[in-house]
mmCIF file of N, CA and C in Angstrom:
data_model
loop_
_atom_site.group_PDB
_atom_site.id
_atom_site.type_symbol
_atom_site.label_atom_id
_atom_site.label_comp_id
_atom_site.label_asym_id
_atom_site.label_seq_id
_atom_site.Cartn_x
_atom_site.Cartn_y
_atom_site.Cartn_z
ATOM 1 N N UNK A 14 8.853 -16.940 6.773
ATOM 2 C CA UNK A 14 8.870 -15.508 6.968
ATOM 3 C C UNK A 14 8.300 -14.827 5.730
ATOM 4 N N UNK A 15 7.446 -14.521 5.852
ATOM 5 C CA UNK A 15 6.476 -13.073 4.688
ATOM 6 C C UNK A 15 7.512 -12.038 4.315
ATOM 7 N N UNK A 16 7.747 -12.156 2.835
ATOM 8 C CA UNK A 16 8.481 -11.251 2.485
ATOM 9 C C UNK A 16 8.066 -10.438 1.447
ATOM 10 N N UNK A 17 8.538 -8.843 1.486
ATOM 11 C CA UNK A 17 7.288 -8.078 0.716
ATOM 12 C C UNK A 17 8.360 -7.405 0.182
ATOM 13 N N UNK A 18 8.018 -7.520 -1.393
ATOM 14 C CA UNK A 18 9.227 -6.345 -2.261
ATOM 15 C C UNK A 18 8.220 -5.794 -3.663
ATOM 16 N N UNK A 19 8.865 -4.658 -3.123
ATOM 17 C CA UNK A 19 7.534 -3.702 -3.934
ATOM 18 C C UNK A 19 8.542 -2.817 -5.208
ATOM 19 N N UNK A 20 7.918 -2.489 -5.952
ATOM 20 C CA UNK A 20 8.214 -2.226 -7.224
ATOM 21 C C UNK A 20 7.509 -0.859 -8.163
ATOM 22 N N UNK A 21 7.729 -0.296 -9.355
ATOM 23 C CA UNK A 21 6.750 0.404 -9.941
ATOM 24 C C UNK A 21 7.100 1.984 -9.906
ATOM 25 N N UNK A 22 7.295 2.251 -8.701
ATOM 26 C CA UNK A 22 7.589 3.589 -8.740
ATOM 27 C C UNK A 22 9.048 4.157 -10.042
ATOM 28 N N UNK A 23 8.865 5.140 -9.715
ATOM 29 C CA UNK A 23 9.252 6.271 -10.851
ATOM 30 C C UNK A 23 9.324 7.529 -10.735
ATOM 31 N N UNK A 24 9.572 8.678 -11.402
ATOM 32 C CA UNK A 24 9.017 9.951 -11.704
ATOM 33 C C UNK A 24 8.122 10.233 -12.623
ATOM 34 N N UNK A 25 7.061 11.060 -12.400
ATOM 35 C CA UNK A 25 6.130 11.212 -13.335
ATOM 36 C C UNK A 25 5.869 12.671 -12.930
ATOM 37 N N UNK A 26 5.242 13.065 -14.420
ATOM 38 C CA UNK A 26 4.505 14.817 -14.150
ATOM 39 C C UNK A 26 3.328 14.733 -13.430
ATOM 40 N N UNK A 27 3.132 16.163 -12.735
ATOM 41 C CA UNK A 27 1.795 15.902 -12.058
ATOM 42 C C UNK A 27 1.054 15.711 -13.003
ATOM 43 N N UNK A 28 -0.188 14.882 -12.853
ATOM 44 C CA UNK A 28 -0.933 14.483 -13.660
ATOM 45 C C UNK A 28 -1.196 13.499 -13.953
ATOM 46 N N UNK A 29 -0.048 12.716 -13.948
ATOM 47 C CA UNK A 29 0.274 11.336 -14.419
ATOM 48 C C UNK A 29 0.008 10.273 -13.796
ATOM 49 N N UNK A 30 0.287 8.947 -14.209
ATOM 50 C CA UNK A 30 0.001 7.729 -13.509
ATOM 51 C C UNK A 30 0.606 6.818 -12.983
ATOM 52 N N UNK A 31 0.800 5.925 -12.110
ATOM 53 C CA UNK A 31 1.808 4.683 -11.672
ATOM 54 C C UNK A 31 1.206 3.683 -11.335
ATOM 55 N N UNK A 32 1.557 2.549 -11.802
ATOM 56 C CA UNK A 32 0.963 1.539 -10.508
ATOM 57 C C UNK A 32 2.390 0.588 -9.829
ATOM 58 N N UNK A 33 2.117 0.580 -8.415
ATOM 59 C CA UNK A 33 2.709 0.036 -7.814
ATOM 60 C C UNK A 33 2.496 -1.320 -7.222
ATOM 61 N N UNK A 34 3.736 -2.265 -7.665
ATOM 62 C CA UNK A 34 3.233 -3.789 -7.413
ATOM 63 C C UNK A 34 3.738 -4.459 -5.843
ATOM 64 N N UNK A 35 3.481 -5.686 -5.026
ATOM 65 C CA UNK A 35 3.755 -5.741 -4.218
ATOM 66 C C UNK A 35 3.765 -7.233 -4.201
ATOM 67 N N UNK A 36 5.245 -7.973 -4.744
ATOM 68 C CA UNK A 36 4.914 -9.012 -4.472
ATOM 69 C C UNK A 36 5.513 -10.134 -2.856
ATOM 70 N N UNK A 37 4.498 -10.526 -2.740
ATOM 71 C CA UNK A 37 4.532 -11.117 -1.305
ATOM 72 C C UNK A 37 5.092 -12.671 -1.111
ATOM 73 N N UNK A 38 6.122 -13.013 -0.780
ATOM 74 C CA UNK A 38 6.351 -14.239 -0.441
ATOM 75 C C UNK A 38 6.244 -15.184 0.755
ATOM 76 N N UNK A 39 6.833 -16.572 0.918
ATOM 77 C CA UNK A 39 6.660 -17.111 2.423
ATOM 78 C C UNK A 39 5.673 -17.401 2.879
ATOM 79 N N UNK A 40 4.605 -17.075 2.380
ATOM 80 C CA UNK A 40 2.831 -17.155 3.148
ATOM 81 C C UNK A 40 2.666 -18.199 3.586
ATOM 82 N N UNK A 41 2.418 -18.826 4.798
ATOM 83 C CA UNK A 41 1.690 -19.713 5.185
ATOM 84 C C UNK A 41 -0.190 -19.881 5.109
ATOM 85 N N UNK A 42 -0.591 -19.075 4.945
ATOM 86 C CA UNK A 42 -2.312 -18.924 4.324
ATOM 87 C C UNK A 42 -1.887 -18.363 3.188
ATOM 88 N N UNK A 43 -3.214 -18.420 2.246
ATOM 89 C CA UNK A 43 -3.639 -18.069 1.210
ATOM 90 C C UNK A 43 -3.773 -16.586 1.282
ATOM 91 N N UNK A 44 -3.176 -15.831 0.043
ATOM 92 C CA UNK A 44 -3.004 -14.278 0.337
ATOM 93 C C UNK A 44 -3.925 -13.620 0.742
ATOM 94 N N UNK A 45 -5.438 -14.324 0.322
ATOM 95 C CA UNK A 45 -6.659 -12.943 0.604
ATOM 96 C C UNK A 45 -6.951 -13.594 2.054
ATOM 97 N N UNK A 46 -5.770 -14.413 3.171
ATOM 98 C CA UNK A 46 -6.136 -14.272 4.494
ATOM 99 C C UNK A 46 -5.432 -13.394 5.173
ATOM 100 N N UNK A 47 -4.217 -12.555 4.198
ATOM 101 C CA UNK A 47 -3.605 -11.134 4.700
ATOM 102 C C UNK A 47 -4.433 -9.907 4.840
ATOM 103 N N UNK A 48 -4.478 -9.360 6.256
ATOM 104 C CA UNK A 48 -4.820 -8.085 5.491
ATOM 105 C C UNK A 48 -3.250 -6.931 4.622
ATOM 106 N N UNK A 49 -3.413 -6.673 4.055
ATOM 107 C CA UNK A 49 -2.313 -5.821 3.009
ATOM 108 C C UNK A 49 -2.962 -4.102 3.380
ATOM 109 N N UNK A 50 -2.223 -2.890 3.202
ATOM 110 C CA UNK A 50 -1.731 -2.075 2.712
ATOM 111 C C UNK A 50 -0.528 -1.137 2.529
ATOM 112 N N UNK A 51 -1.110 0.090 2.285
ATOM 113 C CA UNK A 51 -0.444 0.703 1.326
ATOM 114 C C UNK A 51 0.333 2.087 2.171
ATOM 115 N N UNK A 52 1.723 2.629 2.854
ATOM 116 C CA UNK A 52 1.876 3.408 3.490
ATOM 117 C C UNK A 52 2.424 4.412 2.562
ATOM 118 N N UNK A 53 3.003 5.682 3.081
ATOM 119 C CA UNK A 53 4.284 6.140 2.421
ATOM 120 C C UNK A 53 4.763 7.012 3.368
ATOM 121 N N UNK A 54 6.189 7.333 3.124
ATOM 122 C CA UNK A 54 6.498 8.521 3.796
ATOM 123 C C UNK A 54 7.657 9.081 3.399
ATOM 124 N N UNK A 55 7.344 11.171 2.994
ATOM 125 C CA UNK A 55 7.866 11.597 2.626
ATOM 126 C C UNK A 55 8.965 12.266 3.197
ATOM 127 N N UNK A 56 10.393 13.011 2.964
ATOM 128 C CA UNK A 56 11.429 13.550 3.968
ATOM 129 C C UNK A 56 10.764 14.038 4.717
ATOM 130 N N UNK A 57 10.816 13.685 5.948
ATOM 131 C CA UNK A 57 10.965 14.535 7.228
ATOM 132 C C UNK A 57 9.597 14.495 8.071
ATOM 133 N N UNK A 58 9.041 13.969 7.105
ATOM 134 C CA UNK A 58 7.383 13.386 7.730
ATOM 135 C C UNK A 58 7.236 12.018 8.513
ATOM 136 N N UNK A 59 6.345 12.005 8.907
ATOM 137 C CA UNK A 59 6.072 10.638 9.760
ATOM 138 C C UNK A 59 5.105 9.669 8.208
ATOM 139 N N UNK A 60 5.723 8.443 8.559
ATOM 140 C CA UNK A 60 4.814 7.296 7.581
ATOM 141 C C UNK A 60 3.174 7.712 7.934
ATOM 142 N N UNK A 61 2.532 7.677 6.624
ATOM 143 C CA UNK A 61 1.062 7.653 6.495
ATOM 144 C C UNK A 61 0.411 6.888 6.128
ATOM 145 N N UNK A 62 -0.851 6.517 6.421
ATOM 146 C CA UNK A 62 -1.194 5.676 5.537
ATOM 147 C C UNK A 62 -1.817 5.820 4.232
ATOM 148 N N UNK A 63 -2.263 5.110 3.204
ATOM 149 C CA UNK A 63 -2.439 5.744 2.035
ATOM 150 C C UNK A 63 -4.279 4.873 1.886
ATOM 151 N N UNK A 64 -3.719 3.381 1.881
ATOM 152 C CA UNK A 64 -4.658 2.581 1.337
ATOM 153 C C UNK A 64 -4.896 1.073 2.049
ATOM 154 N N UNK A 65 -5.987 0.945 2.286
ATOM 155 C CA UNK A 65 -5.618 -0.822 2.793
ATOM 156 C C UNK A 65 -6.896 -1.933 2.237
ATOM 157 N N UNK A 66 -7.006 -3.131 2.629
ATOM 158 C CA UNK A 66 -7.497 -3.627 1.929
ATOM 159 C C UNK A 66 -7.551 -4.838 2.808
ATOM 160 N N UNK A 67 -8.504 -5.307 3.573
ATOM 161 C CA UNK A 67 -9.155 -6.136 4.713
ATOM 162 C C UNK A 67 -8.495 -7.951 4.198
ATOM 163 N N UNK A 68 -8.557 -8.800 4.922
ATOM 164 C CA UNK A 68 -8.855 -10.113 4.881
ATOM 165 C C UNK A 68 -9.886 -10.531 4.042
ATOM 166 N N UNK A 69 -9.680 -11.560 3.633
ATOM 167 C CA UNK A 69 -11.511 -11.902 3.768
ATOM 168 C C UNK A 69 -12.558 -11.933 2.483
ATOM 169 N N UNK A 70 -13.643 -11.258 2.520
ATOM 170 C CA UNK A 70 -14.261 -10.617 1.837
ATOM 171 C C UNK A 70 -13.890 -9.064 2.100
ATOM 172 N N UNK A 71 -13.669 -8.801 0.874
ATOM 173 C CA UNK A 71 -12.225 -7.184 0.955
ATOM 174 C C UNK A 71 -13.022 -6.117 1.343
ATOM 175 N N UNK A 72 -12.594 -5.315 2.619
ATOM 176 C CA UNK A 72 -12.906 -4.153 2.724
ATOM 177 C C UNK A 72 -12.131 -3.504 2.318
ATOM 178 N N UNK A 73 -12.425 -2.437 1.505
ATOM 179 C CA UNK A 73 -11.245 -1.327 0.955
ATOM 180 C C UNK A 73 -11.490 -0.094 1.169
ATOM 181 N N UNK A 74 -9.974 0.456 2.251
ATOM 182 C CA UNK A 74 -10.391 2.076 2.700
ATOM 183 C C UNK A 74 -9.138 2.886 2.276
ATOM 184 N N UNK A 75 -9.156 4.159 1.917
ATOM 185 C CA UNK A 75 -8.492 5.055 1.598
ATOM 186 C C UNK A 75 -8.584 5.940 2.408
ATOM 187 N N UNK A 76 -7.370 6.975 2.396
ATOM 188 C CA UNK A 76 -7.205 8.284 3.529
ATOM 189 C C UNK A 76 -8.240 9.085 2.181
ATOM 190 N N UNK A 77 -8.449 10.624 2.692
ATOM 191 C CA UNK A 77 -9.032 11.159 2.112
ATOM 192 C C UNK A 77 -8.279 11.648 0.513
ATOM 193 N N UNK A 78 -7.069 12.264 1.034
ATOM 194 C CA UNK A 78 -6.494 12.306 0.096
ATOM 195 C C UNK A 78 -5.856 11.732 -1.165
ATOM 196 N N UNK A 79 -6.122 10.628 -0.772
ATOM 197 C CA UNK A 79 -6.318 9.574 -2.455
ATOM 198 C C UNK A 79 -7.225 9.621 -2.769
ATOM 199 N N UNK A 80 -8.456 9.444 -2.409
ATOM 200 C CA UNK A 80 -9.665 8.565 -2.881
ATOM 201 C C UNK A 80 -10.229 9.525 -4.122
ATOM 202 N N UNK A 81 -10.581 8.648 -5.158
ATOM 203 C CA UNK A 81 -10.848 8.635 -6.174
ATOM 204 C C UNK A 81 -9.699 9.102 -7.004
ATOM 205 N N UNK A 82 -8.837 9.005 -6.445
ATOM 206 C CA UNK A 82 -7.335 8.581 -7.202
ATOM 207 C C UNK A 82 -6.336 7.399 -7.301
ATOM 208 N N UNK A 83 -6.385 7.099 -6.444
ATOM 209 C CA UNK A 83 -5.593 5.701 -6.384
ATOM 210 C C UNK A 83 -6.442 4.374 -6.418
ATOM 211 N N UNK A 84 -6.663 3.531 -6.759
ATOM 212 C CA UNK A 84 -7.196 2.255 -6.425
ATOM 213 C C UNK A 84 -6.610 0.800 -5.743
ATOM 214 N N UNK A 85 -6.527 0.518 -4.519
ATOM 215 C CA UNK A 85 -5.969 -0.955 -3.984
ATOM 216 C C UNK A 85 -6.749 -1.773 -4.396
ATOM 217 N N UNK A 86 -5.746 -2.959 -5.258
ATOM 218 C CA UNK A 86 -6.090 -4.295 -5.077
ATOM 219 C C UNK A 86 -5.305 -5.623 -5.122
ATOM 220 N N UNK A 87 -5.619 -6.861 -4.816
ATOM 221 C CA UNK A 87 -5.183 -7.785 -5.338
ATOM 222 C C UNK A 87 -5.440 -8.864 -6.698
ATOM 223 N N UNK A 88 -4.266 -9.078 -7.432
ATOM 224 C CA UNK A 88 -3.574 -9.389 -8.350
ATOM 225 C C UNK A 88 -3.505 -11.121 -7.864
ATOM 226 N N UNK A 89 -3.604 -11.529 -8.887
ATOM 227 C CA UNK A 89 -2.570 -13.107 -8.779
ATOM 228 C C UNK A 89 -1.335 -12.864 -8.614
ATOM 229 N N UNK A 90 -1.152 -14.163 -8.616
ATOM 230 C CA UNK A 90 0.188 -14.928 -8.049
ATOM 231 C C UNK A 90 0.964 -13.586 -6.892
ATOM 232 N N UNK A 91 0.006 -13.466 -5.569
ATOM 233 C CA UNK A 91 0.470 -13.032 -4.295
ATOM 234 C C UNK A 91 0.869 -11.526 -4.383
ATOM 235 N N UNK A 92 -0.043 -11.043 -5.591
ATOM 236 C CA UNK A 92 0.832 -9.422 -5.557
ATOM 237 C C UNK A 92 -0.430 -8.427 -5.274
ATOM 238 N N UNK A 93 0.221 -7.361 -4.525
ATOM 239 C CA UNK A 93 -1.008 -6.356 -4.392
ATOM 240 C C UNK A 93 -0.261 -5.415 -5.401
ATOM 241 N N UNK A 94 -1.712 -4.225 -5.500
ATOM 242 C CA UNK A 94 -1.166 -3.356 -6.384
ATOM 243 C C UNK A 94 -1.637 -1.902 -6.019
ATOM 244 N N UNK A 95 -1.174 -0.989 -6.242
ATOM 245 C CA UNK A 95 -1.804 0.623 -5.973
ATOM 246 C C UNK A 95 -1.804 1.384 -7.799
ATOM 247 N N UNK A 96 -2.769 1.482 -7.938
ATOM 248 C CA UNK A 96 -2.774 2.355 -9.348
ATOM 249 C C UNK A 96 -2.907 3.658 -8.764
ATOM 250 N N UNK A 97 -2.159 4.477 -9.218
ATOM 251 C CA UNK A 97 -2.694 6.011 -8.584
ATOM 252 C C UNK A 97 -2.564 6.435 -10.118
ATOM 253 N N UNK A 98 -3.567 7.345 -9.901
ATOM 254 C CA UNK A 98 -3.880 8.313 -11.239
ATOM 255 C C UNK A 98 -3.994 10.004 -10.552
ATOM 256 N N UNK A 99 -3.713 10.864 -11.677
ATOM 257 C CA UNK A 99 -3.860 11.935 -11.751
ATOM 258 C C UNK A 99 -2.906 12.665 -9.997
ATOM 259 N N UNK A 100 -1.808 11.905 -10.136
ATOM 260 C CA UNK A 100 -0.612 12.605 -9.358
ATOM 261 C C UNK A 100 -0.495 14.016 -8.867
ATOM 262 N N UNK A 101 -0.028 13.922 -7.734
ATOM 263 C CA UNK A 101 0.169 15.223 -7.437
ATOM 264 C C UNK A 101 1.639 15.645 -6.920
ATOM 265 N N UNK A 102 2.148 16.549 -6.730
ATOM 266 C CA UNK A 102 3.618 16.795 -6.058
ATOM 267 C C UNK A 102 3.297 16.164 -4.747
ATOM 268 N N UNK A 103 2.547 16.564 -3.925
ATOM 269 C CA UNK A 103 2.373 15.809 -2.486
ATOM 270 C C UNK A 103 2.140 14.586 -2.101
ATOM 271 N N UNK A 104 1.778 13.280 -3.416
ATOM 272 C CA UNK A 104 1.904 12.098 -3.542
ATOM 273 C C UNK A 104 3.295 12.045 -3.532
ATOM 274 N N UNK A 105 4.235 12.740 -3.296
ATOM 275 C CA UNK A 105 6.325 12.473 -3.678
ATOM 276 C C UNK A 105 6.532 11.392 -2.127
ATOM 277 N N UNK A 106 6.800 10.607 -2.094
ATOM 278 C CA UNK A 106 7.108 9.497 -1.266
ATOM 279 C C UNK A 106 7.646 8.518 -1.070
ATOM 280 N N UNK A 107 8.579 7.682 -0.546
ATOM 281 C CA UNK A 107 8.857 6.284 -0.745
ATOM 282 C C UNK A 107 7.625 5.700 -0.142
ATOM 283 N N UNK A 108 7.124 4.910 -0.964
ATOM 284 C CA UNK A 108 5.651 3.581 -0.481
ATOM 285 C C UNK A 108 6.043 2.910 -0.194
ATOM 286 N N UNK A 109 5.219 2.200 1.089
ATOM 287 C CA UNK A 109 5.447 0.849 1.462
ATOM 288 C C UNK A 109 4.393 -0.095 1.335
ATOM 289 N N UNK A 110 4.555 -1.485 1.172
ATOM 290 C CA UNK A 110 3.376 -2.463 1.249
ATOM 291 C C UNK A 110 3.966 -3.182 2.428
ATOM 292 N N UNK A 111 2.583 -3.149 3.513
ATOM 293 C CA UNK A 111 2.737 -3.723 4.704
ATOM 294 C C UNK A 111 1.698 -5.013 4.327
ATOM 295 N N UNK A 112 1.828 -5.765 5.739
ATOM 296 C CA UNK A 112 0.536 -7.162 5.821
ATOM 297 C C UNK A 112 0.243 -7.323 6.981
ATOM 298 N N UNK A 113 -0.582 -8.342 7.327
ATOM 299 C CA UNK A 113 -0.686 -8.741 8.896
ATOM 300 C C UNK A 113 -1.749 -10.002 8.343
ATOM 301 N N UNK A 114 -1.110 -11.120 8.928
ATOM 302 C CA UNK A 114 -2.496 -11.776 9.288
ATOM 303 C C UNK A 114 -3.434 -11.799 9.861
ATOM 304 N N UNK A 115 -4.757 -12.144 8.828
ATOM 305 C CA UNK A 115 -6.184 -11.619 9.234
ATOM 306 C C UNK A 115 -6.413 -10.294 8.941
ATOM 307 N N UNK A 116 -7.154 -9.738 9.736
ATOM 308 C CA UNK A 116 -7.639 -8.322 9.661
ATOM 309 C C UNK A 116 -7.642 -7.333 10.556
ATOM 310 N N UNK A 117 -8.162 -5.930 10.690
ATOM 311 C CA UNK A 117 -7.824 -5.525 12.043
ATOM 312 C C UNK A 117 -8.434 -4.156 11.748
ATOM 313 N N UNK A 118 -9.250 -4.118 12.819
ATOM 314 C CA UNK A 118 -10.099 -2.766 12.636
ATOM 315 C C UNK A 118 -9.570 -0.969 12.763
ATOM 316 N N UNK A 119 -8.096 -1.270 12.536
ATOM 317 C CA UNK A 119 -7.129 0.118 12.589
ATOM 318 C C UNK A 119 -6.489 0.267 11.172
ATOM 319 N N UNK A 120 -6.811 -0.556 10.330
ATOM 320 C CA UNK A 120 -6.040 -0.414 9.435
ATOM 321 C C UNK A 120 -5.066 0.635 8.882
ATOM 322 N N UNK A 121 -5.210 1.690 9.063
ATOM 323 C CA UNK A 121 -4.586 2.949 8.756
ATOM 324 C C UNK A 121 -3.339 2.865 10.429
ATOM 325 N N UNK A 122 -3.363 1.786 10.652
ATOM 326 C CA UNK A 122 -2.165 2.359 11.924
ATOM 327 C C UNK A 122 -1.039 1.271 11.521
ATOM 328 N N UNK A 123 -0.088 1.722 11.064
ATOM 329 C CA UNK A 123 1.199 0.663 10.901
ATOM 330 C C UNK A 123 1.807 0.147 12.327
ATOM 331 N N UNK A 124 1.503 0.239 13.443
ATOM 332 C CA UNK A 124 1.876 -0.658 14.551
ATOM 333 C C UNK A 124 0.762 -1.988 14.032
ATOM 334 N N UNK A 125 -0.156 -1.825 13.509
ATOM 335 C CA UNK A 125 -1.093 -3.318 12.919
ATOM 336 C C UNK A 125 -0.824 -4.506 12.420
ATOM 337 N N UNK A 126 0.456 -4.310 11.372
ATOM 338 C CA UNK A 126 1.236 -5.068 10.515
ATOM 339 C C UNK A 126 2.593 -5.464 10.858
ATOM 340 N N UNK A 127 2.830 -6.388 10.683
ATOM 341 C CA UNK A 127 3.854 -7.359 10.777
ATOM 342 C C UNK A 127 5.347 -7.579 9.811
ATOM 343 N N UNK A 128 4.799 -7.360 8.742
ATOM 344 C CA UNK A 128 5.542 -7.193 7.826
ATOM 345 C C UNK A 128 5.419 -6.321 7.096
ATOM 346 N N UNK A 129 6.904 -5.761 6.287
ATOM 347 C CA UNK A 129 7.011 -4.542 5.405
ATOM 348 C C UNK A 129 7.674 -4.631 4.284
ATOM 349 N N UNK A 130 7.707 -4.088 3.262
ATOM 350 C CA UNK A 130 8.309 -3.991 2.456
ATOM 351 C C UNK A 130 9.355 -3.014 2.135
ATOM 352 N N UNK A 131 10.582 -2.852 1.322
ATOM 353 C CA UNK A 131 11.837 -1.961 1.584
ATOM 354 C C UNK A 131 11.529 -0.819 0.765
ATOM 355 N N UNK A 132 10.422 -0.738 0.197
ATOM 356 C CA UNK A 132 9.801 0.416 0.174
ATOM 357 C C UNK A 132 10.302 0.929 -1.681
ATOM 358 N N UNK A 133 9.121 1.761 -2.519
ATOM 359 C CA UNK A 133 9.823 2.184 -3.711
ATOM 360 C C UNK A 133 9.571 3.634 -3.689
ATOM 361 N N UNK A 134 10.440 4.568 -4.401
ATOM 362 C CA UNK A 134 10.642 5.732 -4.389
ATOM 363 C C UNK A 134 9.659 6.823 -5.369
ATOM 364 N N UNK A 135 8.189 7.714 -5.348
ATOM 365 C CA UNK A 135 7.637 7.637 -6.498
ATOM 366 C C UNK A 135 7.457 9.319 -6.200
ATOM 367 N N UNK A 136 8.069 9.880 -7.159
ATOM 368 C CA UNK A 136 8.792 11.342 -7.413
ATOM 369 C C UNK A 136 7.395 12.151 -8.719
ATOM 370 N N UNK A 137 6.892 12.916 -8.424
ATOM 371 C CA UNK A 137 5.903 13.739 -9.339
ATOM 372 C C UNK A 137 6.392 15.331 -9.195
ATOM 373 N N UNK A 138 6.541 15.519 -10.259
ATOM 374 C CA UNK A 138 6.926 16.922 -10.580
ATOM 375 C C UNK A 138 5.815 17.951 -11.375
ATOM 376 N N UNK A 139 6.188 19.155 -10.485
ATOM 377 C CA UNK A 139 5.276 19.953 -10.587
ATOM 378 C C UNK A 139 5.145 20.804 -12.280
#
């Protein structure tokens, strides 16, 4: 059983930086045959997606509202990671790191993934 426990979060001022780690256990393939990302969701909102990051030879897509702020990738020894820079109050979320084996041309839809992680709490103040 794939088990995902994620880490990193914090409070930070807007502005500021985090990176969030995701380490993955249980794998029966080799990690870069997961596809991995990156959700969150804030009170009272529905989960979003943030970031993901293909099987394979890596496709890497972001919602609009990160991009060129956050960066997904993978790390050794089975960990993904989210660097987000230059924070905002509306980044305030618990994150999740999801997976699925293989890949899947929805990536941004969490019915895709299989497994989840219990999620970390990452608080930016205005």
């Amino acid at each position: 059983q794939v088990k995902l426990v994620e880490s990193g979060g914090g409070s930070v001022q807007a502005g500021g930086s985090l990176t969030l780690s995701c380490a993955a256990s249980g794998l029966t393939l080799t990690f870069d045959s997961y596809g991995m990302a990156w959700f969150r969701q804030a009170p009272g909102k529905e989960r979003e997606p943030v970031a993901g990051i293909s099987a394979g030879y890596p496709t890497i897509s972001y919602v609009d509202s990160v991009k060129g702020r956050f960066t997904i990738s993978r790390g050794n020894k089975n960990t993904l990671y989210l660097q987000m820079n230059s924070l905002k109050p509306e980044d305030s979320a618990v994150y999740y790191c999801a997976s699925r084996r293989g890949s899947t041309n929805f990536w941004s839809r969490a019915s895709e993934y299989n497994y989840w992680g219990q999620g970390t709490q990452v608080t930016v103040a205005s």
